[in-house]
XYZ file of N, CA, C and O in Angstrom:
404
model
N 0.672 -1.414 -0.106
C -0.128 0.073 -0.077
C 0.802 1.164 -0.095
O 2.289 1.250 0.177
N 0.441 2.297 0.264
C 0.811 3.635 -0.122
C 1.157 3.936 1.462
O 0.225 4.303 2.100
N 2.450 3.994 1.527
C 2.960 4.235 3.143
C 2.733 5.573 3.728
O 2.126 6.111 4.859
N 2.827 6.685 2.626
C 2.526 8.161 2.853
C 1.127 8.330 3.352
O 0.842 9.172 4.310
N 0.234 7.701 2.544
C -1.220 7.687 2.620
C -1.559 7.156 4.271
O -2.364 7.528 5.120
N -0.665 6.014 4.551
C -1.046 5.034 5.649
C -0.826 5.618 6.864
O -1.453 6.010 7.668
N 0.631 6.337 6.696
C 1.119 7.275 7.625
C -0.011 8.453 8.147
O -0.264 8.536 9.434
N -0.280 8.904 7.160
C -1.246 10.165 7.359
C -2.556 9.849 8.154
O -2.912 10.528 9.295
N -2.868 8.647 7.815
C -4.132 8.062 8.308
C -4.220 7.727 9.818
O -5.114 7.869 10.829
N -2.914 6.828 9.875
C -2.730 6.396 11.409
C -1.812 7.383 12.178
O -2.017 7.096 13.472
N -1.764 8.407 11.815
C -0.880 9.455 12.843
C 0.635 8.809 12.979
O 1.105 9.080 14.098
N 1.061 7.970 11.909
C 2.306 7.451 12.117
C 3.257 8.308 11.174
O 3.197 9.027 10.544
N 4.795 8.018 11.562
C 5.945 8.441 11.124
C 5.983 7.724 9.844
O 6.399 6.515 9.711
N 5.994 8.301 8.724
C 6.311 7.901 7.296
C 7.894 7.210 7.088
O 7.867 5.896 6.839
N 8.927 8.027 7.834
C 9.932 7.509 7.820
C 10.458 6.154 8.681
O 10.694 5.263 8.673
N 9.610 6.219 9.803
C 9.364 4.947 10.683
C 8.860 3.694 10.043
O 9.336 2.453 10.131
N 7.889 3.884 9.345
C 7.125 2.749 8.308
C 8.060 2.525 7.504
O 8.111 1.149 7.039
N 8.938 3.345 6.687
C 10.014 3.107 5.597
C 10.766 2.260 6.316
O 11.292 1.187 5.641
N 11.164 2.593 7.306
C 12.795 1.811 7.939
C 12.258 0.316 8.519
O 12.966 -0.513 8.423
N 10.839 0.253 9.069
C 10.248 -0.838 9.535
C 9.143 -1.403 8.903
O 8.206 -1.570 9.272
N 9.291 -1.321 7.638
C 7.950 -1.791 6.520
C 7.466 -3.104 7.215
O 7.798 -3.851 7.517
N 6.117 -3.271 7.074
C 5.305 -4.222 7.790
C 5.176 -5.478 6.604
O 5.299 -5.143 5.538
N 5.534 -6.397 7.153
C 5.449 -7.790 6.322
C 4.083 -8.118 6.137
O 4.021 -8.887 4.989
N 3.164 -7.783 6.828
C 1.691 -8.419 6.646
C 0.638 -7.269 7.364
O 1.417 -6.306 8.036
N -0.444 -7.547 7.197
C -1.413 -6.762 7.740
C -1.491 -6.699 9.344
O -1.482 -6.189 10.088
N -0.919 -8.274 9.630
C -0.992 -8.403 11.005
C 0.468 -7.866 11.825
O -0.042 -7.308 13.001
N 1.252 -8.004 11.163
C 2.442 -7.313 11.553
C 2.341 -5.670 11.559
O 2.825 -5.151 12.600
N 1.842 -4.983 10.546
C 1.365 -3.871 10.687
C 0.681 -3.428 12.019
O 0.995 -2.502 12.965
N -0.490 -4.064 12.226
C -1.196 -3.711 13.234
C -0.527 -4.009 14.862
O -0.492 -2.967 15.346
N 0.125 -5.347 14.743
C 0.755 -5.303 16.059
C 2.002 -4.061 16.313
O 2.080 -3.528 17.115
N 2.727 -3.823 15.217
C 3.710 -2.782 15.278
C 2.980 -1.436 15.498
O 3.511 -0.455 16.422
N 1.887 -1.085 15.009
C 1.263 0.155 15.235
C 0.978 0.360 16.469
O 1.003 1.300 17.297
N 0.153 -0.957 16.960
C -0.281 -0.763 18.327
C 0.740 -0.745 19.343
O 0.756 -0.149 20.836
N 2.046 -1.272 19.089
C 3.207 -1.259 20.085
C 3.926 0.032 19.983
O 4.855 0.207 20.722
N 3.513 0.991 19.006
C 4.139 2.221 18.992
C 5.253 2.403 18.154
O 6.025 3.250 18.310
N 5.357 1.011 17.702
C 6.529 1.248 16.599
C 6.571 2.307 15.347
O 7.787 2.545 14.959
N 5.751 2.717 15.048
C 5.553 3.723 13.785
C 5.151 4.953 14.376
O 5.274 5.932 13.530
N 5.175 5.201 15.528
C 4.865 6.520 16.206
C 6.083 7.278 16.726
O 6.353 8.278 16.328
N 6.589 6.390 17.385
C 8.138 7.005 18.069
C 7.997 8.187 18.790
O 6.604 8.780 18.859
N 8.765 8.841 19.582
C 8.855 10.019 19.992
C 9.331 10.902 19.118
O 10.000 10.917 18.235
N 8.140 12.005 19.083
C 8.247 12.879 17.973
C 9.411 13.662 17.910
O 9.975 13.978 16.663
N 9.939 14.055 18.764
C 11.195 14.662 19.191
C 12.283 14.145 18.425
O 13.283 14.237 17.665
N 12.445 12.748 18.701
C 13.586 12.005 18.357
C 13.471 11.578 16.913
O 14.387 11.662 16.186
N 12.186 11.439 16.129
C 11.947 11.322 14.948
C 12.330 12.451 14.074
O 12.856 12.402 13.071
N 11.967 13.922 14.890
C 11.868 14.848 13.975
C 13.538 15.243 13.991
O 13.943 15.722 12.954
N 14.306 14.771 14.952
C 15.980 15.374 14.948
C 16.516 14.239 13.973
O 17.243 14.537 13.360
N 16.051 12.850 14.156
C 16.657 11.905 12.878
C 16.243 12.391 11.548
O 17.141 12.327 10.683
N 15.289 12.884 11.249
C 14.543 13.243 9.827
C 15.760 14.616 9.524
O 15.909 14.853 8.456
N 15.749 15.547 10.411
C 16.455 16.724 10.117
C 17.944 16.378 9.895
O 18.770 16.890 9.243
N 18.537 15.331 10.620
C 19.762 14.877 10.289
C 20.152 14.457 9.070
O 21.257 14.672 8.268
N 19.217 13.532 8.525
C 19.131 13.187 7.541
C 19.199 14.152 6.345
O 19.730 13.919 5.178
N 18.089 14.814 6.444
C 17.981 16.170 5.484
C 19.189 16.730 5.549
O 19.993 17.401 4.159
N 20.011 17.061 6.628
C 21.223 17.869 6.305
C 22.241 16.981 5.942
O 23.124 17.757 5.123
N 22.440 15.869 6.243
C 23.390 14.628 5.244
C 23.244 15.011 4.038
O 24.360 15.293 3.310
N 22.007 15.133 3.484
C 21.544 14.900 2.118
C 22.208 16.178 1.649
O 22.778 16.533 0.513
N 21.767 17.536 2.188
C 21.781 18.741 1.745
C 23.657 19.027 1.618
O 23.768 19.569 0.596
N 24.276 18.574 2.746
C 25.661 18.717 2.313
C 26.489 17.999 1.526
O 27.280 18.496 0.824
N 25.850 16.713 1.528
C 26.479 15.983 0.170
C 26.022 16.863 -1.414
O 27.273 16.660 -2.018
N 25.017 17.207 -1.479
C 24.693 17.916 -2.625
C 25.520 18.962 -2.737
O 26.183 19.446 -3.817
N 25.444 20.068 -1.567
C 26.117 21.045 -1.802
C 27.670 20.946 -1.801
O 28.656 21.574 -2.756
N 28.345 19.967 -1.209
C 29.837 19.732 -1.325
C 30.178 19.329 -2.673
O 31.226 19.613 -3.165
N 29.427 18.845 -3.396
C 29.568 18.409 -4.921
C 29.519 19.753 -5.557
O 30.170 19.467 -6.818
N 29.285 20.758 -5.384
C 29.222 21.973 -6.100
C 29.997 22.898 -5.640
O 30.493 23.843 -6.549
N 30.891 22.667 -4.545
C 32.031 23.393 -4.183
C 33.185 23.357 -5.066
O 33.491 22.150 -5.653
N 33.831 24.484 -5.156
C 35.232 24.618 -5.751
C 36.240 24.590 -5.282
O 36.269 25.382 -4.174
N 37.603 23.878 -5.784
C 38.728 23.768 -4.942
C 39.219 25.392 -5.159
O 39.275 26.223 -6.134
N 40.063 25.835 -4.039
C 40.598 27.267 -4.106
C 42.003 27.228 -3.415
O 41.958 26.578 -2.313
N 42.687 28.262 -3.316
C 44.087 28.054 -2.613
C 43.708 29.203 -1.776
O 42.995 30.332 -1.909
N 44.232 29.268 -0.580
C 44.423 30.022 0.601
C 45.485 30.877 0.497
O 46.913 30.395 0.560
N 45.430 32.315 0.741
C 46.470 33.155 1.087
C 46.875 33.119 2.251
O 46.122 33.345 3.039
N 48.359 33.117 2.187
C 48.662 33.256 3.583
C 49.349 34.421 3.888
O 50.442 34.703 3.354
N 49.091 35.035 5.274
C 49.678 36.521 5.464
C 51.115 36.053 5.957
O 51.675 35.218 6.886
N 52.176 37.045 5.293
C 53.765 36.582 5.677
C 53.868 37.627 6.793
O 55.191 37.800 7.097
N 53.151 38.275 7.345
C 53.363 39.558 8.510
C 53.383 40.798 8.030
O 52.699 40.776 6.739
N 53.320 41.825 8.896
C 53.018 43.157 8.373
C 54.201 43.326 7.495
O 55.160 43.287 7.502
N 53.804 44.405 6.733
C 54.745 45.091 5.657
C 55.478 45.980 6.495
O 55.314 46.498 7.269
N 56.769 46.394 5.533
C 57.592 47.250 5.851
C 57.002 48.574 6.231
O 57.067 49.259 7.272
N 55.838 48.977 5.244
C 55.394 50.227 5.626
C 54.163 50.206 6.847
O 54.478 51.207 7.379
N 53.833 49.140 7.065
C 52.867 49.077 8.304
C 53.700 49.135 9.399
O 53.335 49.835 10.481
N 55.047 48.479 9.760
C 55.900 48.655 10.737
C 56.407 49.953 10.929
O 56.397 50.291 11.955
N 56.467 50.710 9.679
C 57.355 51.892 10.152
C 56.143 52.860 10.578
O 56.330 53.651 11.166
N 54.907 52.648 10.177
C 53.818 53.665 10.577
C 53.733 53.383 11.788
O 53.239 54.580 12.654
N 53.472 52.219 12.408
C 53.457 51.969 13.622
C 54.647 52.787 14.765
O 54.204 53.001 15.850
N 55.959 52.339 14.146
C 56.910 52.897 14.797
C 56.857 54.379 14.912
O 57.291 54.989 16.106
N 56.633 55.010 14.060
C 56.479 56.608 13.953
C 55.287 57.254 14.947
O 55.542 57.976 15.683
N 54.266 56.415 15.042
C 53.024 56.542 15.995
C 53.644 56.428 17.337
O 53.710 57.193 18.368
N 54.469 55.302 17.684
C 54.815 55.054 18.904
C 56.027 56.101 19.606
O 55.813 56.555 20.445
N 56.810 56.476 18.329
C 57.634 57.454 18.674
C 57.098 58.747 19.072
O 57.518 59.729 19.803
N 55.737 59.173 18.159
C 55.327 60.536 18.283
C 54.728 60.569 19.662
O 54.457 61.711 20.249
N 54.516 59.360 20.637
C 53.757 59.464 21.633
C 54.844 59.352 22.990
O 54.446 58.992 23.957
N 56.128 59.224 22.481
C 57.210 59.062 23.299
C 57.012 57.483 24.008
O 57.625 57.565 25.361
N 56.696 56.535 23.559
C 56.416 55.286 24.382
C 55.420 55.332 25.327
O 55.258 54.461 25.975
N 54.801 56.474 25.455
C 53.750 56.607 26.531
C 52.497 55.758 26.440
O 51.630 55.904 25.596
N 52.406 54.621 27.144
C 51.503 53.356 26.536
C 49.929 54.061 27.011
O 48.897 53.765 26.126
N 50.093 55.020 28.015
C 48.550 55.532 28.113
C 47.957 56.436 26.910
O 47.063 56.488 26.667
N 48.941 57.313 26.352
C 48.714 58.179 25.391
C 48.138 57.392 24.017
O 47.480 57.395 23.432
N 49.115 56.350 23.879
C 48.906 55.657 22.828
C 47.509 54.684 23.116
O 46.807 54.682 22.054
N 47.070 54.010 24.295
C 45.832 53.663 24.415
C 44.797 54.521 24.152
O 43.700 54.242 23.610
N 45.055 55.752 24.469
C 44.057 56.881 24.474
C 43.715 57.077 22.916
O 42.268 57.502 22.510
N 44.491 56.811 22.074
C 44.028 57.173 20.629
C 43.814 55.875 19.990
O 43.287 56.116 18.664
N 43.870 54.370 20.548
C 43.680 53.254 19.770
C 42.261 53.156 20.068
O 41.717 53.438 20.704
């Protein structure tokens, strides 16, 4: 039968029905009454979310392109000179330097 329709009618989880598909009408009735297809709504929602996230990540990962990362080699000579000039202009007074930073 149609598991989506069956789940809607019985208030069951489609994913649990698919995961533990009944072998017969009696097996379905027994599992339904034992709560095998309803599960804890929170844990079912978490499991479904994890599965969707896994699928989405796999789909997105296939569209990513490789790139090279630029690594910083430290401050340039111009930057060092500017900081040194600023330091000297404040006579090395850390309070004056902090007041302007």
